[in-house]
Each structure stands twice: as structure tokens, then as C-alpha cells.
Short mmCIF file of N, CA and C in Angstrom, two decimals:
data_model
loop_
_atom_site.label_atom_id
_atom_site.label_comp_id
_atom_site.label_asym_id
_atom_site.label_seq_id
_atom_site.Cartn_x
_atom_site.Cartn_y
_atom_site.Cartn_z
N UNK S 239 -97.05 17.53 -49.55
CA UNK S 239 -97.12 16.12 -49.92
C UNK S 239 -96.72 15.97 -51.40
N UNK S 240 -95.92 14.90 -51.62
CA UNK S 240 -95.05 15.11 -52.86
C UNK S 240 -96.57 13.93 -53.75
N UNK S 241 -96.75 14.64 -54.84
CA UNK S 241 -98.33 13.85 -55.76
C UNK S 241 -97.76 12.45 -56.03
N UNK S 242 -98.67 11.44 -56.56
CA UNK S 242 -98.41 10.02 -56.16
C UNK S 242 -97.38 9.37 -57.78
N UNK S 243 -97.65 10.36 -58.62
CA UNK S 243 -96.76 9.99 -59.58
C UNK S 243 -95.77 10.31 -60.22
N UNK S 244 -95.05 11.55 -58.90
CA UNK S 244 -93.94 12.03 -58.83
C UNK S 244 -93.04 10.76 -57.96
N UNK S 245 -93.61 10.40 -57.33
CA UNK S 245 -92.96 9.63 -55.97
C UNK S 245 -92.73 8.43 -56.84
N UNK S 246 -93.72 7.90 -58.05
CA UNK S 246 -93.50 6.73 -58.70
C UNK S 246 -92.33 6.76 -59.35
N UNK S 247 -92.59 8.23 -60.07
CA UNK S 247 -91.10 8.38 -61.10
C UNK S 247 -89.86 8.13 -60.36
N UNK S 248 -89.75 9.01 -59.43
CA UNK S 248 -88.24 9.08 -58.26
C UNK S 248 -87.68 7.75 -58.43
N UNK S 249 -89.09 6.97 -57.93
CA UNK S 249 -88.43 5.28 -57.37
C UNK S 249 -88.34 4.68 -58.33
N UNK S 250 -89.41 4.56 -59.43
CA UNK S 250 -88.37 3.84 -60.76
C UNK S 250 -87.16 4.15 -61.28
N UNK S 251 -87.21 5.48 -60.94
CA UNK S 251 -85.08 6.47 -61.30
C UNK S 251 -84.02 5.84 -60.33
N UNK S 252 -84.47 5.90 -59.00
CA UNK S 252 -83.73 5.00 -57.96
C UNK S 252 -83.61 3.69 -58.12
N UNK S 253 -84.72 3.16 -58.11
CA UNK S 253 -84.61 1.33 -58.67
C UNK S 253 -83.89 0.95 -59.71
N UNK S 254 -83.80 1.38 -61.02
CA UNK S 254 -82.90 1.84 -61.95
C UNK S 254 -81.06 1.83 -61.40
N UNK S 255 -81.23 3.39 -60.95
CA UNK S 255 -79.93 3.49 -60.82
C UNK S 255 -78.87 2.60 -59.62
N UNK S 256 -80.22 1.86 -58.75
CA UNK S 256 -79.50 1.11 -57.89
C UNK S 256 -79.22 -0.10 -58.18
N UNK S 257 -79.72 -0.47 -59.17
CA UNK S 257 -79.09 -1.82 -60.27
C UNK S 257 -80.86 -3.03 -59.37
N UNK S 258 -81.45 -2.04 -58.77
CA UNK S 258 -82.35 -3.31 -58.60
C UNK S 258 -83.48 -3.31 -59.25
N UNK S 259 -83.53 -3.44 -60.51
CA UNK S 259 -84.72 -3.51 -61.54
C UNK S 259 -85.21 -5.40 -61.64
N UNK S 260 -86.18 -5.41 -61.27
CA UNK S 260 -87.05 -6.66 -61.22
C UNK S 260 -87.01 -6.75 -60.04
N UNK S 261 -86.64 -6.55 -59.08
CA UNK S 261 -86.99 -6.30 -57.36
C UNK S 261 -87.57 -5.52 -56.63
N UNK S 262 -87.79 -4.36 -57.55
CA UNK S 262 -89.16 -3.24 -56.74
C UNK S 262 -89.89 -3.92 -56.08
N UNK S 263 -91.00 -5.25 -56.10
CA UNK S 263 -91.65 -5.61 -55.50
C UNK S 263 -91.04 -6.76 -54.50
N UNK S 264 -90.02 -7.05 -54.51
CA UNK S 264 -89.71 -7.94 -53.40
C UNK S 264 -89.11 -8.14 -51.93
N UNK S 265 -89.86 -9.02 -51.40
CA UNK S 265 -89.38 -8.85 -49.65
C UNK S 265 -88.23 -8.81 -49.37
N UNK S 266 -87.61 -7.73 -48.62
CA UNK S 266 -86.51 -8.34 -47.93
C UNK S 266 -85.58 -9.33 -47.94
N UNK S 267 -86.82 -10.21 -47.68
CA UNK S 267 -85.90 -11.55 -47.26
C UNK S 267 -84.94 -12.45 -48.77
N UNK S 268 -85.50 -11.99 -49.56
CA UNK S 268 -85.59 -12.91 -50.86
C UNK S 268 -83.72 -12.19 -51.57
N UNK S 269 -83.63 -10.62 -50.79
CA UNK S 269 -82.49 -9.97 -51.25
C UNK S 269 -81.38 -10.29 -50.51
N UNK S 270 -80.07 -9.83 -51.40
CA UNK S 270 -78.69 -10.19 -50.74
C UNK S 270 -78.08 -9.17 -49.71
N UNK S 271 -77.22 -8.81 -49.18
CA UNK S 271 -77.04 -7.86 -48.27
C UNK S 271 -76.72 -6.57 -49.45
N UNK S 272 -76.06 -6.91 -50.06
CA UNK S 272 -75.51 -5.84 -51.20
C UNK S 272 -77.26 -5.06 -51.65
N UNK S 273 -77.93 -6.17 -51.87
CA UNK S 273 -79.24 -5.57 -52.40
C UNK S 273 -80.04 -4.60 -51.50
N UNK S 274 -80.27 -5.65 -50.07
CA UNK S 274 -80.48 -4.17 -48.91
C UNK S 274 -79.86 -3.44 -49.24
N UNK S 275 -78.44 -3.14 -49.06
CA UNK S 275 -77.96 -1.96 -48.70
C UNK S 275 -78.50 -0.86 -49.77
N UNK S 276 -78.24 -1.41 -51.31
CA UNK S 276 -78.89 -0.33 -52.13
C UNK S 276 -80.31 -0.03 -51.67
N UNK S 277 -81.02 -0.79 -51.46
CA UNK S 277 -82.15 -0.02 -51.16
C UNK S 277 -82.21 0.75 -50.05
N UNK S 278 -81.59 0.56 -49.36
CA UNK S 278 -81.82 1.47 -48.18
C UNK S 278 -81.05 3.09 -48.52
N UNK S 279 -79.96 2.77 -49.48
CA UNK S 279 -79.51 4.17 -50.38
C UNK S 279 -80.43 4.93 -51.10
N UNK S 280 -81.35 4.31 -51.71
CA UNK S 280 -82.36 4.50 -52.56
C UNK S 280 -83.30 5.20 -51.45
N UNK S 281 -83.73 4.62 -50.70
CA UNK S 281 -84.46 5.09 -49.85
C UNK S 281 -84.37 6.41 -49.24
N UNK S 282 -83.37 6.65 -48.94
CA UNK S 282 -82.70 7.71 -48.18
C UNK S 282 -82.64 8.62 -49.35
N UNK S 283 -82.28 8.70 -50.56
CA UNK S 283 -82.41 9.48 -51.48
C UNK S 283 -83.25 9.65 -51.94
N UNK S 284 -84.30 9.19 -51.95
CA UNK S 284 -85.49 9.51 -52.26
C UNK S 284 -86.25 11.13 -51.78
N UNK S 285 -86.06 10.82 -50.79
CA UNK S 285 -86.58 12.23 -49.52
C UNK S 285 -85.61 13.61 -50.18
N UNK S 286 -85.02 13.41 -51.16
CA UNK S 286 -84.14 14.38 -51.62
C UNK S 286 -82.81 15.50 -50.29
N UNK S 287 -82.59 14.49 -49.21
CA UNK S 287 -81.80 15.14 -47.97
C UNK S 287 -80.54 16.14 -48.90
N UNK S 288 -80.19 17.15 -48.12
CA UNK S 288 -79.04 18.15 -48.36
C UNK S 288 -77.99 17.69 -48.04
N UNK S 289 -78.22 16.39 -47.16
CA UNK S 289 -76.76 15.68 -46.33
C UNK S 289 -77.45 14.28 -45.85
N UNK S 290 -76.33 13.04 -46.77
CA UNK S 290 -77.12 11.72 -46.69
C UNK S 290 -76.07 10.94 -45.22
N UNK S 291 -76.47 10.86 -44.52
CA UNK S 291 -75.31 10.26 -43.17
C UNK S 291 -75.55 8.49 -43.33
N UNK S 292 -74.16 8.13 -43.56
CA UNK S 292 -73.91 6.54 -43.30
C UNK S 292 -73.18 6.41 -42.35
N UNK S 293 -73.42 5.63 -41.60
CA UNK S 293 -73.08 4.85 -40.59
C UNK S 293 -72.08 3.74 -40.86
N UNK S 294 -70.90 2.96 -41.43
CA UNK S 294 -70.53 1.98 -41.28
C UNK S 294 -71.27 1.12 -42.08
N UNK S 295 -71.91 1.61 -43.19
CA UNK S 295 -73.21 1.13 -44.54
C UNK S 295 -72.54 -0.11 -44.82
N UNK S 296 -71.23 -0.29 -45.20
CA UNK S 296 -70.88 -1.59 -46.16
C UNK S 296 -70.18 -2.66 -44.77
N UNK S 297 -69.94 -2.28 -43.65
CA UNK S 297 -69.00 -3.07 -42.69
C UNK S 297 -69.62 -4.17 -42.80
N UNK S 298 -70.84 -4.69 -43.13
CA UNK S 298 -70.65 -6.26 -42.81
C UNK S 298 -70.90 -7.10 -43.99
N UNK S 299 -70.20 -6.32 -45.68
CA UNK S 299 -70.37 -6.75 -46.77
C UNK S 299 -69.45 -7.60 -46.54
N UNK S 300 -69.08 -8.49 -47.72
CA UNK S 300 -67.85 -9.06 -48.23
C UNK S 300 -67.21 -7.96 -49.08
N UNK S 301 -66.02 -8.44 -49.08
CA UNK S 301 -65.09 -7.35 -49.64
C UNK S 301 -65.45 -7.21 -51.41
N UNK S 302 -65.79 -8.18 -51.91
CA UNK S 302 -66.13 -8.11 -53.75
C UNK S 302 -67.61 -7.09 -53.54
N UNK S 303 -68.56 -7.30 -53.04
CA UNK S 303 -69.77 -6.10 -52.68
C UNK S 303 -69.55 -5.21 -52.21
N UNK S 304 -68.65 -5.03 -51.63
CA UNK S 304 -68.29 -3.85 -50.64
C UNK S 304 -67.59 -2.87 -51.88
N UNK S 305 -66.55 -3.50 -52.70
CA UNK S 305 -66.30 -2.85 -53.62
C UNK S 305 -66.63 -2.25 -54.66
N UNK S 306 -68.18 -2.83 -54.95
CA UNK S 306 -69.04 -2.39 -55.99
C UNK S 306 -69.71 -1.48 -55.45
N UNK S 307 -70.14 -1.63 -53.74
CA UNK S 307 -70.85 -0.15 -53.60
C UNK S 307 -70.20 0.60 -53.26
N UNK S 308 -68.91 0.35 -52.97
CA UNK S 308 -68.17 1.79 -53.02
C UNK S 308 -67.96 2.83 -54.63
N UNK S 309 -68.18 1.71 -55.32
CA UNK S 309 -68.10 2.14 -56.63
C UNK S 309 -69.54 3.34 -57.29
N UNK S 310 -70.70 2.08 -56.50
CA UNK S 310 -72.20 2.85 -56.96
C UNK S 310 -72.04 4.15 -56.50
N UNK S 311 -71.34 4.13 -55.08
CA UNK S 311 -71.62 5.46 -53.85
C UNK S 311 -70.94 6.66 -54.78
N UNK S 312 -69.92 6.20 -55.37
CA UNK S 312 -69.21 7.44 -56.24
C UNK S 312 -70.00 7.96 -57.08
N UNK S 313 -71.17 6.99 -58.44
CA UNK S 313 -71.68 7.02 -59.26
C UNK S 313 -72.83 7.89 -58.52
N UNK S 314 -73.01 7.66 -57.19
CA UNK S 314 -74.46 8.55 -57.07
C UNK S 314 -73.88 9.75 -56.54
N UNK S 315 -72.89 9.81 -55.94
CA UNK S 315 -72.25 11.41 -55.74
C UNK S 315 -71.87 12.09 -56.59
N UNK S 316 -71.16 11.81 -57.98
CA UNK S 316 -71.41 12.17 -58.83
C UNK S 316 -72.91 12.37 -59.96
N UNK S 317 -73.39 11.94 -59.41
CA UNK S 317 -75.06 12.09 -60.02
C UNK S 317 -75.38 13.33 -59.16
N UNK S 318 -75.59 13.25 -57.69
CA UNK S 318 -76.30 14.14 -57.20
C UNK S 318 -75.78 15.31 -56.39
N UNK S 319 -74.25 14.99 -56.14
CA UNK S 319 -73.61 16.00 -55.67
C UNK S 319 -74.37 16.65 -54.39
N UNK S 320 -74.55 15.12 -53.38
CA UNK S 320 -74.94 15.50 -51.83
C UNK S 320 -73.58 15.41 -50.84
N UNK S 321 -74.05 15.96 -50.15
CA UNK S 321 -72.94 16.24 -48.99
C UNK S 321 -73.63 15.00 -48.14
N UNK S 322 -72.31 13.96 -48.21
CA UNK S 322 -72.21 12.81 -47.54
C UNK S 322 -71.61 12.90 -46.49
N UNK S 323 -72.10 12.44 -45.11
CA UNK S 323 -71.31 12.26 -43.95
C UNK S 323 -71.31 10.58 -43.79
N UNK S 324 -69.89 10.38 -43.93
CA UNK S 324 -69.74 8.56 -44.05
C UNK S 324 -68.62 8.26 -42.96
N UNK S 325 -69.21 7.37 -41.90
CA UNK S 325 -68.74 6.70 -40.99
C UNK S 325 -68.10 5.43 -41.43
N UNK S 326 -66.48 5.34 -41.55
CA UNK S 326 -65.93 3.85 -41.66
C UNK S 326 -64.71 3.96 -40.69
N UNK S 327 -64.33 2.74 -40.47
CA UNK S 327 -62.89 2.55 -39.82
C UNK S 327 -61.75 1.94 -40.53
N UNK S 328 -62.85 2.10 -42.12
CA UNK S 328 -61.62 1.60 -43.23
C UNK S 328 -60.99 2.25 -43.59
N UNK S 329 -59.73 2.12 -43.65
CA UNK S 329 -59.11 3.44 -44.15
C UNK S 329 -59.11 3.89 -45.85
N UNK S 330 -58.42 2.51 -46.56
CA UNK S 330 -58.99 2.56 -47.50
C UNK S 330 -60.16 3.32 -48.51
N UNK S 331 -61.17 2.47 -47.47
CA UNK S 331 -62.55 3.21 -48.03
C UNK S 331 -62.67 4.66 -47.89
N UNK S 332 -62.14 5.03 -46.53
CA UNK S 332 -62.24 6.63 -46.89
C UNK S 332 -61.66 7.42 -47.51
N UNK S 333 -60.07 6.99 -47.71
CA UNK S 333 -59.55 7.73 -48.83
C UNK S 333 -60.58 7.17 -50.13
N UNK S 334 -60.72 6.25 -50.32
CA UNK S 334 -61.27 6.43 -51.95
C UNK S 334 -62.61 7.12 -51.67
N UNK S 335 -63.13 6.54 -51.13
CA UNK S 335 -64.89 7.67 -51.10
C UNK S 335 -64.72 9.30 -50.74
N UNK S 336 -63.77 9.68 -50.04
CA UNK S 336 -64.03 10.68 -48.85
C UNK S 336 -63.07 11.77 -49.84
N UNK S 337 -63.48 13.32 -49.48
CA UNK S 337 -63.07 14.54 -49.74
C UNK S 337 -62.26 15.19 -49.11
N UNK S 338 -62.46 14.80 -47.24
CA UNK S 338 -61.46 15.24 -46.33
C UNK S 338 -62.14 14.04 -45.20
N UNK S 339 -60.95 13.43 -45.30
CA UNK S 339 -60.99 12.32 -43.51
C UNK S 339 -60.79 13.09 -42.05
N UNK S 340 -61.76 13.32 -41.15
CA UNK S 340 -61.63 13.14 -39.73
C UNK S 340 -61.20 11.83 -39.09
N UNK S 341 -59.88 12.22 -38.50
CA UNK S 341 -59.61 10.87 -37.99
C UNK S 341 -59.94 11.57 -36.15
N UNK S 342 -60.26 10.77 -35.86
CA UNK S 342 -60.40 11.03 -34.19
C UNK S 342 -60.52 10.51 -33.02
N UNK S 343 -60.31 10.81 -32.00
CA UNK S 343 -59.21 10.23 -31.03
C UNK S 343 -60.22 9.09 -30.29
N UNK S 344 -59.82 8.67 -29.53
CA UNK S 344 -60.96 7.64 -28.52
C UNK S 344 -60.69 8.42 -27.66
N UNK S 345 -61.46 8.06 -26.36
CA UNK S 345 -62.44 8.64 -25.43
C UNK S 345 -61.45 10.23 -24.59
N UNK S 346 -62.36 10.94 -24.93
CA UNK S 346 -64.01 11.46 -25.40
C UNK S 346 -63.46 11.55 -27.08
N UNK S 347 -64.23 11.28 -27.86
CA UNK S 347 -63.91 11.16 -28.98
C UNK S 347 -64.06 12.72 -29.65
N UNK S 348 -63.62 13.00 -29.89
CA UNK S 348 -63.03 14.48 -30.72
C UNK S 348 -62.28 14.07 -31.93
N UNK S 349 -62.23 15.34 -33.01
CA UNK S 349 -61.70 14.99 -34.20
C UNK S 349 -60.47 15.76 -33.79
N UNK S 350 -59.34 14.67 -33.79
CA UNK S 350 -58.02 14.95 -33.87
C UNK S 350 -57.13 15.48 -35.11
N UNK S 351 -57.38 14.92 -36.37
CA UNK S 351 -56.89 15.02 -37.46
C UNK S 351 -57.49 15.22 -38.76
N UNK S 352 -57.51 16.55 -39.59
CA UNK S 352 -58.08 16.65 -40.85
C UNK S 352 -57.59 16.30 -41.68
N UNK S 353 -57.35 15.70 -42.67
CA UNK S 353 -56.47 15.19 -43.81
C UNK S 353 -57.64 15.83 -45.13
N UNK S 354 -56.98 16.75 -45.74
CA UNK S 354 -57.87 16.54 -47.33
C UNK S 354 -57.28 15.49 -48.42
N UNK S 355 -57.98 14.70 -48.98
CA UNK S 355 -57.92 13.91 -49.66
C UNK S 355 -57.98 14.95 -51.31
N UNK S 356 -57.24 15.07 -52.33
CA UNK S 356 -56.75 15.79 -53.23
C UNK S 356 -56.28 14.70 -54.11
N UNK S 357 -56.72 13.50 -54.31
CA UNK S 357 -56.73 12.49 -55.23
C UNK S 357 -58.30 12.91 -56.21
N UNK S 358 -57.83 13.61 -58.05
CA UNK S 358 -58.95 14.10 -58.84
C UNK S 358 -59.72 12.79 -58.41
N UNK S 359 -60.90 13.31 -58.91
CA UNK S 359 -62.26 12.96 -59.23
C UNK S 359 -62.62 12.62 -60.89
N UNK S 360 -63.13 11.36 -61.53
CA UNK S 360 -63.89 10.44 -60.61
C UNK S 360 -62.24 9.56 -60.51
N UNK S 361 -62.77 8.88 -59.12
CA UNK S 361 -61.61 8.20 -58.85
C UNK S 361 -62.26 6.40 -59.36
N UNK S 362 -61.27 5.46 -59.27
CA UNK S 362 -61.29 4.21 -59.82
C UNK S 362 -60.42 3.73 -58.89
N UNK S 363 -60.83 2.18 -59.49
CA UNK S 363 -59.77 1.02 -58.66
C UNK S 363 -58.25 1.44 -58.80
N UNK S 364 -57.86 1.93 -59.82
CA UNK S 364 -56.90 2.07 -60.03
C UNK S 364 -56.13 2.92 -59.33
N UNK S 365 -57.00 4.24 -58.32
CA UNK S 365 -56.49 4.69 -57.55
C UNK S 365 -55.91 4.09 -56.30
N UNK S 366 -56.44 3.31 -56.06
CA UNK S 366 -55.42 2.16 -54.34
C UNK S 366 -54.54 2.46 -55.06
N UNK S 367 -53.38 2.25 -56.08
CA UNK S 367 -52.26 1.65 -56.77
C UNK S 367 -51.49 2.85 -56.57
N UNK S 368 -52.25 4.36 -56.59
CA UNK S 368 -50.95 5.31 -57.22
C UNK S 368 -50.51 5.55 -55.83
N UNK S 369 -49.25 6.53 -56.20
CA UNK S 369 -48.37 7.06 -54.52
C UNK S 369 -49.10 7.89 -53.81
N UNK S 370 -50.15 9.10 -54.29
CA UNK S 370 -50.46 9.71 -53.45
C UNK S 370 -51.79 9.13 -52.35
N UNK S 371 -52.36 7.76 -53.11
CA UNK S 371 -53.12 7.20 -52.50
C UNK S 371 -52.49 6.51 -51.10
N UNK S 372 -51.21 6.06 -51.41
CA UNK S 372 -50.07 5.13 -50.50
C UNK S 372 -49.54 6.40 -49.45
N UNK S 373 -49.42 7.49 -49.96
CA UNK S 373 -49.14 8.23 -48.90
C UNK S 373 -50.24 9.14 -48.22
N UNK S 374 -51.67 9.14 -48.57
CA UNK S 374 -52.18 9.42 -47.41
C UNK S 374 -52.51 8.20 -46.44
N UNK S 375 -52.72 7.26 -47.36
CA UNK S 375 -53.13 5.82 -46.24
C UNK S 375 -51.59 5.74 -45.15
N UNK S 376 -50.53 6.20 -45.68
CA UNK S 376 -49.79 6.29 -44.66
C UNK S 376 -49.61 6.94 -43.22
N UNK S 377 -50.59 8.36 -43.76
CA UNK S 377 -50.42 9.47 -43.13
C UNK S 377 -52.00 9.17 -42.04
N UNK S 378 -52.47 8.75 -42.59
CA UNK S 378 -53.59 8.45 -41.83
C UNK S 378 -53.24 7.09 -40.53
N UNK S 379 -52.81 6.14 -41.36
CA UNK S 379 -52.03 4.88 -40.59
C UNK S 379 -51.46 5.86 -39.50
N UNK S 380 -50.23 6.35 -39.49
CA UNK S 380 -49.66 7.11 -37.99
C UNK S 380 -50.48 7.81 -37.48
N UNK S 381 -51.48 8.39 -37.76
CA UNK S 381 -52.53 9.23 -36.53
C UNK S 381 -53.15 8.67 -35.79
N UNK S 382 -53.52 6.83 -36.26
CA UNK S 382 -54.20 6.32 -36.27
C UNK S 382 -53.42 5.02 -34.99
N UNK S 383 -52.18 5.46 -35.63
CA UNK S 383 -51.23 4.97 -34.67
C UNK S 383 -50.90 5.06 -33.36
N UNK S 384 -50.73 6.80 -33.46
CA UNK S 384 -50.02 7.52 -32.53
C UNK S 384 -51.64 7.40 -31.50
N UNK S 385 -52.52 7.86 -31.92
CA UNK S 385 -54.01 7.62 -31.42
C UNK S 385 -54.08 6.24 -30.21
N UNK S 386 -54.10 5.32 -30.99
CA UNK S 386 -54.18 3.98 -30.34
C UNK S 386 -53.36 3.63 -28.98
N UNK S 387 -51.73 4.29 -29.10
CA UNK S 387 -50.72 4.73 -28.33
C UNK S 387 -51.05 5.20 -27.07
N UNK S 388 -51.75 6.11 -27.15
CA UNK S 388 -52.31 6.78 -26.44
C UNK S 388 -53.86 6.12 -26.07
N UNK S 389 -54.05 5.39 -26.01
CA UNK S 389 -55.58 5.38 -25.36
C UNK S 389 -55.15 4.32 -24.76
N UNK S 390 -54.05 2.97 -25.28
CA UNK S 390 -54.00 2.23 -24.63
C UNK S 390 -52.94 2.22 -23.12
N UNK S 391 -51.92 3.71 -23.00
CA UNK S 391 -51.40 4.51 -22.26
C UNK S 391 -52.18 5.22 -20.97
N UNK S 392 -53.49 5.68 -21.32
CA UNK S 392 -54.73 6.26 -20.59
C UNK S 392 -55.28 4.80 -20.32
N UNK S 393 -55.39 3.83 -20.81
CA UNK S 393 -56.17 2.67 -20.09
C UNK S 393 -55.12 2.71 -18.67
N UNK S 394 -54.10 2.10 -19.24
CA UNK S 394 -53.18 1.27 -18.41
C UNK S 394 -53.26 2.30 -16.73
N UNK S 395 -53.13 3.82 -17.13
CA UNK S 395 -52.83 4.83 -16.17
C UNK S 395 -53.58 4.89 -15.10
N UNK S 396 -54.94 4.15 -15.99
CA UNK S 396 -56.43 4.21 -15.11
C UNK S 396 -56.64 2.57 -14.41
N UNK S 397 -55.89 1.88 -14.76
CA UNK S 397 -55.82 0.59 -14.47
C UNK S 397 -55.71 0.17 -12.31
#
């Protein structure tokens, strides 16, 4: 059992670093989606995991929030240097967040394609802009392509 004023410190370090200072004590309801979501980051980091798994975390932000926590998500991987498993269908987002993209197929879903992402670290907005960013989003686009090709080929067959 972690003592009661270790657990205090953590969460004032988390509350802090998740930009929600003056909201430790508030409901839910009173926060924005951007604000959940940090807390629920916070949360999950708290427990100190070896491997933090998101699900599709920002899909139902707006794109100006979505962009800031893609930004925080860097700031805390660079803080804590956890092995993130992050579920998106953005492509975007995974080249900028991600180390190596699984792209993979529809049904039965298997990982079809490894791509390492080899854009340095820390990365910025400014990375969408350069070529090697444009050519993996390319390279990912045709797997993603050729993928789709094919499933909607296996529908029709089964039709």
C-alpha cells in the first residue's frame, strides 16, 4: 500500500503537470472534454504502469484540443519514458506521437504493416510540414489503401 502522503505528492505532480491546477477538487461535470481526458492520463499514471494503453483517447476532441494533447502526450513521454500502446485511425496522429505504426488489415484483424517512424525526437508542429513526415503519411496512406481494396473485394465475394 503506497503511504497516504506519497499518493498526495504523485497527484499534486500529476495535477500540475496536467495543466489542471485549481481543479483537483472538481466534478466531472463542471470539466471540458480536454480536461477529462487529462485526468484520466493522470490517473493512469499515477499507478506508475510499465505500459500506458490508449484506446482512441483524443477521437472525440476537437481538432485545436486534440492538438494540445497530442502535444502534452509527447511532454509526458518525454518525462517518463513509458511504453505507450496508442490506438488511432489518425494517421497523422500516429506518425507524430508513434515510434513504429502497425497498420492492420480488417477482418480478422492482424498487423499487416510495420512502418518505423525515424522522424528525431522531440518532435513539434512543425514536423506535419517536413518531407519525411509527407512521405511516411504517404506510405502509410497506400497500405491503408491497398487494405481497404481488399476488404471491400472480400465483402462483395461474400455478398
Amino acid at each position: 500500500k503506497v503511504p497516504a502522503a506519497e499518493r498526495r505528492k504523485t497527484s499534486s505532480e500529476l495535477i500540475h503537470l496536467m495543466k489542471l491546477d485549481g481543479f483537483a477538487d472538481a466534478y466531472p461535470k463542471v470539466l471540458s472534454g480536454g480536461m477529462k481526458q487529462r485526468a484520466a492520463i493522470a490517473r493512469a499514471l499515477a499507478g506508475d504502469p510499465e505500459v500506458l494503453l490508449m484506446d482512441e483517447p483524443f477521437g472525440a476532441l476537437d481538432a485545436q484540443t486534440r492538438q494540445i494533447m497530442q502535444e502534452l502526450l509527447t511532454d509526458i513521454w518525454q518525462r517518463y519514458r513509458k511504453t505507450v500502446l496508442f490506438v488511432t485511425h489518425d494517421i497523422e496522429e500516429a506518425i507524430f506521437l508513434g515510434d513504429v505504426i502497425y497498420v492492420m488489415t480488417s477482418r480478422p484483424g492482424r498487423i499487416r504493416t510495420t512502418l518505423a517512424v525515424d522522424i528525431p525526437r522531440p518532435r513539434t508542429f512543425d514536423t506535419l510540414t517536413g518531407p519525411r513526415f509527407a512521405e511516411l503519411r504517404n506510405q502509410v496512406v497506400g497500405v491503408i489503401h491497398e487494405e481497404s481494396l481488399k476488404a471491400v473485394e472480400s465483402e462483395l465475394a461474400r455478398a
